[in-house]
PDB file of C-alpha atoms in Angstrom:
ATOM      1  CA  MET A 245     101.978  97.365 105.665  1.00 69.00           C
ATOM      2  CA  ASP A 246     102.363  93.745 106.772  1.00 79.00           C
ATOM      3  CA  ILE A 247     103.994  91.097 104.126  1.00 89.00           C
ATOM      4  CA  ASN A 248     107.000  88.601 103.779  1.00 89.00           C
ATOM      5  CA  PHE A 249     108.027  89.843 100.532  1.00 94.00           C
ATOM      6  CA  LYS A 250     109.580  92.983  98.986  1.00 94.00           C
ATOM      7  CA  LEU A 251     108.018  95.148  95.834  1.00 95.00           C
ATOM      8  CA  ASP A 252     110.734  95.992  93.462  1.00 95.00           C
ATOM      9  CA  PHE A 253     109.483  93.572  90.955  1.00 94.00           C
ATOM     10  CA  PHE A 254     106.608  95.864  90.018  1.00 94.00           C
ATOM     11  CA  TYR A 255     109.171  98.962  89.579  1.00 94.00           C
ATOM     12  CA  TYR A 256     111.587  97.340  88.010  1.00 92.00           C
ATOM     13  CA  GLN A 257     112.468  97.535  84.286  1.00 89.00           C
ATOM     14  CA  GLU A 258     113.049  94.146  83.328  1.00 88.00           C
ATOM     15  CA  LYS A 259     116.550  94.154  81.236  1.00 88.00           C
ATOM     16  CA  ALA A 260     116.345  91.747  77.268  1.00 85.00           C
ATOM     17  CA  ILE A 261     118.851  89.278  78.223  1.00 85.00           C
ATOM     18  CA  LEU A 262     119.707  87.164  74.749  1.00 84.00           C
ATOM     19  CA  ASP A 263     119.471  82.836  74.800  1.00 85.00           C
ATOM     20  CA  GLY A 264     118.850  84.089  78.467  1.00 85.00           C
ATOM     21  CA  ARG A 265     116.705  85.909  81.824  1.00 88.00           C
ATOM     22  CA  ASP A 266     117.955  88.982  83.020  1.00 87.00           C
ATOM     23  CA  PRO A 267     119.567  88.336  87.049  1.00 91.00           C
ATOM     24  CA  LYS A 268     117.813  90.640  88.349  1.00 93.00           C
ATOM     25  CA  MET A 269     114.263  89.511  87.897  1.00 91.00           C
ATOM     26  CA  ILE A 270     115.605  85.566  88.230  1.00 93.00           C
ATOM     27  CA  GLU A 271     117.169  87.130  91.841  1.00 95.00           C
ATOM     28  CA  LEU A 272     113.121  89.099  92.091  1.00 95.00           C
ATOM     29  CA  THR A 273     111.338  85.918  91.668  1.00 95.00           C
ATOM     30  CA  PRO A 274     110.494  84.261  95.627  1.00 97.00           C
ATOM     31  CA  ASP A 275     109.087  88.370  96.174  1.00 96.00           C
ATOM     32  CA  ILE A 276     107.402  87.438  93.107  1.00 95.00           C
ATOM     33  CA  ASP A 277     106.331  83.848  94.021  1.00 95.00           C
ATOM     34  CA  LYS A 278     104.982  85.009  97.420  1.00 96.00           C
ATOM     35  CA  PHE A 279     103.342  87.476  95.884  1.00 95.00           C
ATOM     36  CA  GLU A 280     100.961  85.145  93.778  1.00 94.00           C
ATOM     37  CA  LYS A 281     100.580  83.457  96.410  1.00 94.00           C
ATOM     38  CA  PHE A 282      99.320  86.503  98.689  1.00 95.00           C
ATOM     39  CA  LEU A 283      96.621  87.379  96.141  1.00 93.00           C
ATOM     40  CA  LYS A 284      95.313  83.783  95.469  1.00 92.00           C
ATOM     41  CA  THR A 285      95.281  83.624  99.247  1.00 94.00           C
ATOM     42  CA  GLN A 286      94.157  86.920 101.514  1.00 95.00           C
ATOM     43  CA  PRO A 287      91.478  88.313 102.242  1.00 95.00           C
ATOM     44  CA  LEU A 288      89.825  92.325  99.273  1.00 95.00           C
ATOM     45  CA  ASP A 289      90.518  94.391 101.909  1.00 95.00           C
ATOM     46  CA  LYS A 290      93.993  92.772 102.336  1.00 95.00           C
ATOM     47  CA  ILE A 291      94.196  92.961  98.235  1.00 95.00           C
ATOM     48  CA  ILE A 292      92.735  96.268  98.154  1.00 96.00           C
ATOM     49  CA  GLU A 293      95.885  97.648 100.743  1.00 96.00           C
ATOM     50  CA  LEU A 294      98.517  95.847  98.770  1.00 96.00           C
ATOM     51  CA  LEU A 295      97.198  97.450  95.305  1.00 96.00           C
ATOM     52  CA  ILE A 296      96.538 100.770  97.461  1.00 96.00           C
ATOM     53  CA  HIS A 297     101.212 100.896  99.321  1.00 95.00           C
ATOM     54  CA  THR A 298     101.975  99.429  95.518  1.00 95.00           C
ATOM     55  CA  TYR A 299     100.563 102.106  93.282  1.00 96.00           C
ATOM     56  CA  LYS A 300     100.801 105.299  96.347  1.00 95.00           C
ATOM     57  CA  ASP A 301     104.570 106.807  95.734  1.00 95.00           C
ATOM     58  CA  LYS A 302     105.104 105.486  92.072  1.00 94.00           C
ATOM     59  CA  TYR A 303     103.554 104.187  89.032  1.00 93.00           C
ATOM     60  CA  ALA A 304     103.885 100.283  89.118  1.00 93.00           C
ATOM     61  CA  GLN A 305     103.764  98.113  86.181  1.00 90.00           C
ATOM     62  CA  THR A 306     100.512  96.286  86.018  1.00 89.00           C
ATOM     63  CA  GLN A 307     100.971  92.934  84.669  1.00 88.00           C
ATOM     64  CA  PHE A 308     102.301  91.490  87.900  1.00 91.00           C
ATOM     65  CA  TRP A 309      98.380  92.158  89.036  1.00 91.00           C
ATOM     66  CA  ILE A 310      96.998  90.326  85.302  1.00 88.00           C
ATOM     67  CA  MET A 311      99.382  87.762  85.029  1.00 88.00           C
ATOM     68  CA  LYS A 312      99.069  86.446  89.242  1.00 89.00           C
ATOM     69  CA  LEU A 313      95.599  86.766  89.305  1.00 87.00           C
ATOM     70  CA  LEU A 314      94.716  84.241  86.243  1.00 84.00           C
ATOM     71  CA  VAL A 315      93.992  81.164  86.760  1.00 81.00           C
ATOM     72  CA  SER A 316      96.426  77.853  85.372  1.00 77.00           C
ATOM     73  CA  ASN A 317      93.986  77.359  82.306  1.00 76.00           C
ATOM     74  CA  SER A 318      93.233  80.871  81.686  1.00 79.00           C
ATOM     75  CA  LEU A 319      93.863  80.552  77.502  1.00 74.00           C
ATOM     76  CA  LEU A 320      91.629  78.472  76.953  1.00 78.00           C
ATOM     77  CA  ILE A 321      88.578  80.191  78.754  1.00 85.00           C
ATOM     78  CA  ASP A 322      86.844  82.767  76.468  1.00 83.00           C
ATOM     79  CA  ASP A 323      85.594  85.782  78.003  1.00 85.00           C
ATOM     80  CA  LYS A 324      83.239  87.951  76.205  1.00 89.00           C
ATOM     81  CA  TYR A 325      84.504  91.725  77.444  1.00 92.00           C
ATOM     82  CA  PRO A 326      82.220  94.459  77.767  1.00 92.00           C
ATOM     83  CA  SER A 327      81.426  96.990  75.941  1.00 93.00           C
ATOM     84  CA  TYR A 328      83.169  99.803  76.146  1.00 93.00           C
ATOM     85  CA  LEU A 329      86.569  98.109  76.578  1.00 93.00           C
ATOM     86  CA  ASP A 330      89.003  97.766  73.691  1.00 91.00           C
ATOM     87  CA  GLU A 331      89.820  93.619  73.486  1.00 90.00           C
ATOM     88  CA  GLU A 332      93.537  94.950  72.312  1.00 89.00           C
ATOM     89  CA  THR A 333      94.379  97.104  75.183  1.00 89.00           C
ATOM     90  CA  ASP A 334      92.139  96.332  78.326  1.00 92.00           C
ATOM     91  CA  THR A 335      92.273  93.293  80.226  1.00 92.00           C
ATOM     92  CA  PHE A 336      89.196  91.537  81.385  1.00 93.00           C
ATOM     93  CA  LEU A 337      89.615  88.398  83.390  1.00 93.00           C
ATOM     94  CA  SER A 338      86.076  87.723  84.407  1.00 92.00           C
ATOM     95  CA  SER A 339      85.541  85.100  87.697  1.00 93.00           C
ATOM     96  CA  LYS A 340      86.216  81.942  85.326  1.00 91.00           C
ATOM     97  CA  LYS A 341      89.496  82.969  83.979  1.00 92.00           C
ATOM     98  CA  ILE A 342      90.335  84.000  88.315  1.00 92.00           C
ATOM     99  CA  ASP A 343      91.884  82.221  91.306  1.00 88.00           C
ATOM    100  CA  ARG A 344      89.622  83.643  93.059  1.00 92.00           C
ATOM    101  CA  ASN A 345      86.426  82.519  94.421  1.00 93.00           C
ATOM    102  CA  ASP A 346      85.457  86.177  95.572  1.00 95.00           C
ATOM    103  CA  LEU A 347      85.006  88.713  92.985  1.00 95.00           C
ATOM    104  CA  LYS A 348      83.121  87.960  89.054  1.00 96.00           C
ATOM    105  CA  HIS A 349      85.748  90.678  88.107  1.00 95.00           C
ATOM    106  CA  PHE A 350      89.199  92.192  87.542  1.00 94.00           C
ATOM    107  CA  ILE A 351      89.389  95.141  84.515  1.00 95.00           C
ATOM    108  CA  CYS A 352      92.714  97.720  83.406  1.00 94.00           C
ATOM    109  CA  LYS A 353      91.867  99.287  81.062  1.00 95.00           C
ATOM    110  CA  MET A 354      94.293 100.920  79.059  1.00 91.00           C
ATOM    111  CA  ILE A 355      95.059 104.834  77.343  1.00 89.00           C
ATOM    112  CA  LEU A 356      96.659 105.107  74.969  1.00 84.00           C
ATOM    113  CA  ASP A 357      99.198 108.478  74.837  1.00 82.00           C
ATOM    114  CA  LEU A 358     100.023 109.935  72.292  1.00 82.00           C
ATOM    115  CA  GLU A 359     102.977 111.916  73.240  1.00 80.00           C
ATOM    116  CA  LYS A 360     104.859 109.398  74.605  1.00 77.00           C
ATOM    117  CA  GLY A 361     104.084 106.765  72.445  1.00 78.00           C
ATOM    118  CA  CYS A 362     102.735 103.978  75.290  1.00 80.00           C
ATOM    119  CA  TYR A 363      99.888 102.967  76.637  1.00 84.00           C
ATOM    120  CA  PHE A 364      99.054 102.650  80.337  1.00 89.00           C
ATOM    121  CA  SER A 365      97.224 102.180  82.509  1.00 91.00           C
ATOM    122  CA  ASN A 366      94.431 103.986  82.391  1.00 94.00           C
ATOM    123  CA  TYR A 367      92.023 102.560  85.992  1.00 96.00           C
ATOM    124  CA  ILE A 368      91.861  99.412  87.008  1.00 96.00           C
ATOM    125  CA  GLU A 369      88.854  98.015  89.079  1.00 97.00           C
ATOM    126  CA  PHE A 370      87.934  94.798  90.638  1.00 96.00           C
ATOM    127  CA  ALA A 371      84.348  94.035  92.119  1.00 97.00           C
ATOM    128  CA  PHE A 372      83.201  91.841  94.402  1.00 97.00           C
ATOM    129  CA  MET A 373      80.704  88.232  93.856  1.00 96.00           C
ATOM    130  CA  LYS A 374      78.835  90.022  96.844  1.00 96.00           C
ATOM    131  CA  GLU A 375      78.283  92.737  99.165  1.00 95.00           C
ATOM    132  CA  GLN A 376      81.593  94.225 100.821  1.00 94.00           C
ATOM    133  CA  ASN A 377      81.866  96.310 103.915  1.00 93.00           C
ATOM    134  CA  ILE A 378      82.060  99.382 103.019  1.00 94.00           C
ATOM    135  CA  ASN A 379      84.177 100.437 105.586  1.00 94.00           C
ATOM    136  CA  LYS A 380      86.200  97.652 105.853  1.00 95.00           C
ATOM    137  CA  PHE A 381      88.250  99.001 102.507  1.00 96.00           C
ATOM    138  CA  LYS A 382      87.367 102.487 102.816  1.00 96.00           C
ATOM    139  CA  GLU A 383      90.077 101.759 106.409  1.00 96.00           C
ATOM    140  CA  ALA A 384      91.920  99.489 104.610  1.00 96.00           C
ATOM    141  CA  VAL A 385      92.488 103.074 101.786  1.00 97.00           C
ATOM    142  CA  GLU A 386      93.591 104.930 104.754  1.00 96.00           C
ATOM    143  CA  ARG A 387      96.494 102.266 106.100  1.00 95.00           C
ATOM    144  CA  SER A 388      97.709 102.323 102.294  1.00 95.00           C
ATOM    145  CA  LEU A 389      97.405 105.742 101.921  1.00 96.00           C
ATOM    146  CA  ASP A 390      98.979 106.773 105.239  1.00 94.00           C
ATOM    147  CA  GLY A 391     102.079 109.931 104.080  1.00 94.00           C
ATOM    148  CA  LYS A 392     100.136 111.119 101.574  1.00 96.00           C
ATOM    149  CA  GLN A 393      97.681 114.029 101.509  1.00 96.00           C
ATOM    150  CA  TYR A 394      94.019 113.200  99.947  1.00 97.00           C
ATOM    151  CA  GLN A 395      90.925 114.094 100.565  1.00 97.00           C
ATOM    152  CA  ILE A 396      87.300 111.689 101.857  1.00 97.00           C
ATOM    153  CA  LEU A 397      83.400 112.876  99.331  1.00 96.00           C
ATOM    154  CA  GLN A 398      81.210 110.888 100.813  1.00 94.00           C
ATOM    155  CA  SER A 399      77.560 110.491  98.294  1.00 92.00           C
ATOM    156  CA  ASN A 400      75.019 108.098  97.814  1.00 89.00           C
ATOM    157  CA  GLY A 401      76.472 104.763  98.784  1.00 91.00           C
ATOM    158  CA  GLU A 402      79.713 105.083  97.447  1.00 96.00           C
ATOM    159  CA  ILE A 403      83.084 106.083  98.971  1.00 97.00           C
ATOM    160  CA  THR A 404      85.884 108.647  97.188  1.00 97.00           C
ATOM    161  CA  PHE A 405      89.332 109.313  98.255  1.00 98.00           C
ATOM    162  CA  LYS A 406      90.755 111.776  95.959  1.00 98.00           C
ATOM    163  CA  VAL A 407      94.338 111.204  96.479  1.00 97.00           C
ATOM    164  CA  GLU A 408      97.254 114.137  96.248  1.00 96.00           C
ATOM    165  CA  ASN A 409     100.368 114.395  94.229  1.00 95.00           C
ATOM    166  CA  SER A 410     100.338 110.531  93.944  1.00 97.00           C
ATOM    167  CA  PRO A 411     100.442 108.220  90.964  1.00 96.00           C
ATOM    168  CA  ILE A 412      97.229 107.623  92.656  1.00 97.00           C
ATOM    169  CA  ALA A 413      93.703 110.162  91.829  1.00 97.00           C
ATOM    170  CA  LYS A 414      91.195 109.043  93.047  1.00 98.00           C
ATOM    171  CA  VAL A 415      90.412 105.694  94.774  1.00 98.00           C
ATOM    172  CA  GLU A 416      85.911 104.872  94.333  1.00 97.00           C
ATOM    173  CA  ILE A 417      85.026 102.082  96.736  1.00 97.00           C
ATOM    174  CA  THR A 418      81.678 100.590  96.812  1.00 97.00           C
ATOM    175  CA  ASN A 419      79.685  97.256  98.399  1.00 95.00           C
ATOM    176  CA  LYS A 420      80.664  95.847  94.975  1.00 97.00           C
ATOM    177  CA  LYS A 421      83.958  97.468  93.683  1.00 97.00           C
ATOM    178  CA  ILE A 422      87.100  99.121  93.636  1.00 97.00           C
ATOM    179  CA  LYS A 423      88.587 101.426  90.927  1.00 98.00           C
ATOM    180  CA  THR A 424      91.625 102.575  91.620  1.00 97.00           C
ATOM    181  CA  VAL A 425      92.106 105.171  88.860  1.00 97.00           C
ATOM    182  CA  PHE A 426      96.271 106.066  87.547  1.00 96.00           C
ATOM    183  CA  ASN A 427      97.066 109.873  88.106  1.00 94.00           C
ATOM    184  CA  PRO A 428      98.617 110.793  84.321  1.00 88.00           C
ATOM    185  CA  GLU A 429     100.842 113.407  85.367  1.00 88.00           C
ATOM    186  CA  LYS A 430     102.411 109.748  87.425  1.00 89.00           C
ATOM    187  CA  TRP A 431     102.693 107.440  84.170  1.00 85.00           C
ATOM    188  CA  ILE A 432     106.443 105.663  84.630  1.00 82.00           C
ATOM    189  CA  ALA A 433     106.515 103.300  81.136  1.00 78.00           C
ATOM    190  CA  TYR A 434     107.600 100.028  81.292  1.00 75.00           C
ATOM    191  CA  TYR A 435     108.787  97.106  78.852  1.00 64.00           C
ATOM    192  CA  GLY A 436     108.010  93.704  80.204  1.00 52.00           C
ATOM    193  CA  LEU A 437     109.127  90.881  78.716  1.00 41.00           C
ATOM    194  CA  GLY A 438     107.788  87.847  80.678  1.00 37.00           C
TER     195      GLY A 438
END
């Protein structure tokens, strides 16, 4: 993956500092800013490639995907959640809240793991405004899964990657959306502060 920033912020547990900010997060801020610019300027296949890359080997923090997609006045915009999502735990961003004009919505579906006492991402879904070239996304997923064992299944206009030994359990691709489902055995609890 050819990017001009490090991905360390996805895996760093920010420390609570009384009357201050974790110095490591201050150090990581330029990379977070470059990631935000990447999200807002790169083509969709590159964004999906990066998403898969960030979760391929280690479970990443989802908060950065959510917060850096938002438009600046997102708190003033009311989004109607689909009935299958929980407004208290899940994240739904309609096109009105996303700082891109080619995404119909973004979903992060959460699951409560009672044993660990934490919420974890069950899946992340990007839906597109217009139908996309499915093979372009297939190639992006293949590039980002380089070095991993996976199986590709194709049926009825859908391509599914079943991934072994990864935080990613599977990636489902259609010409309208991409859904990345995570492996519960690889979940890591992050307690985000910002």
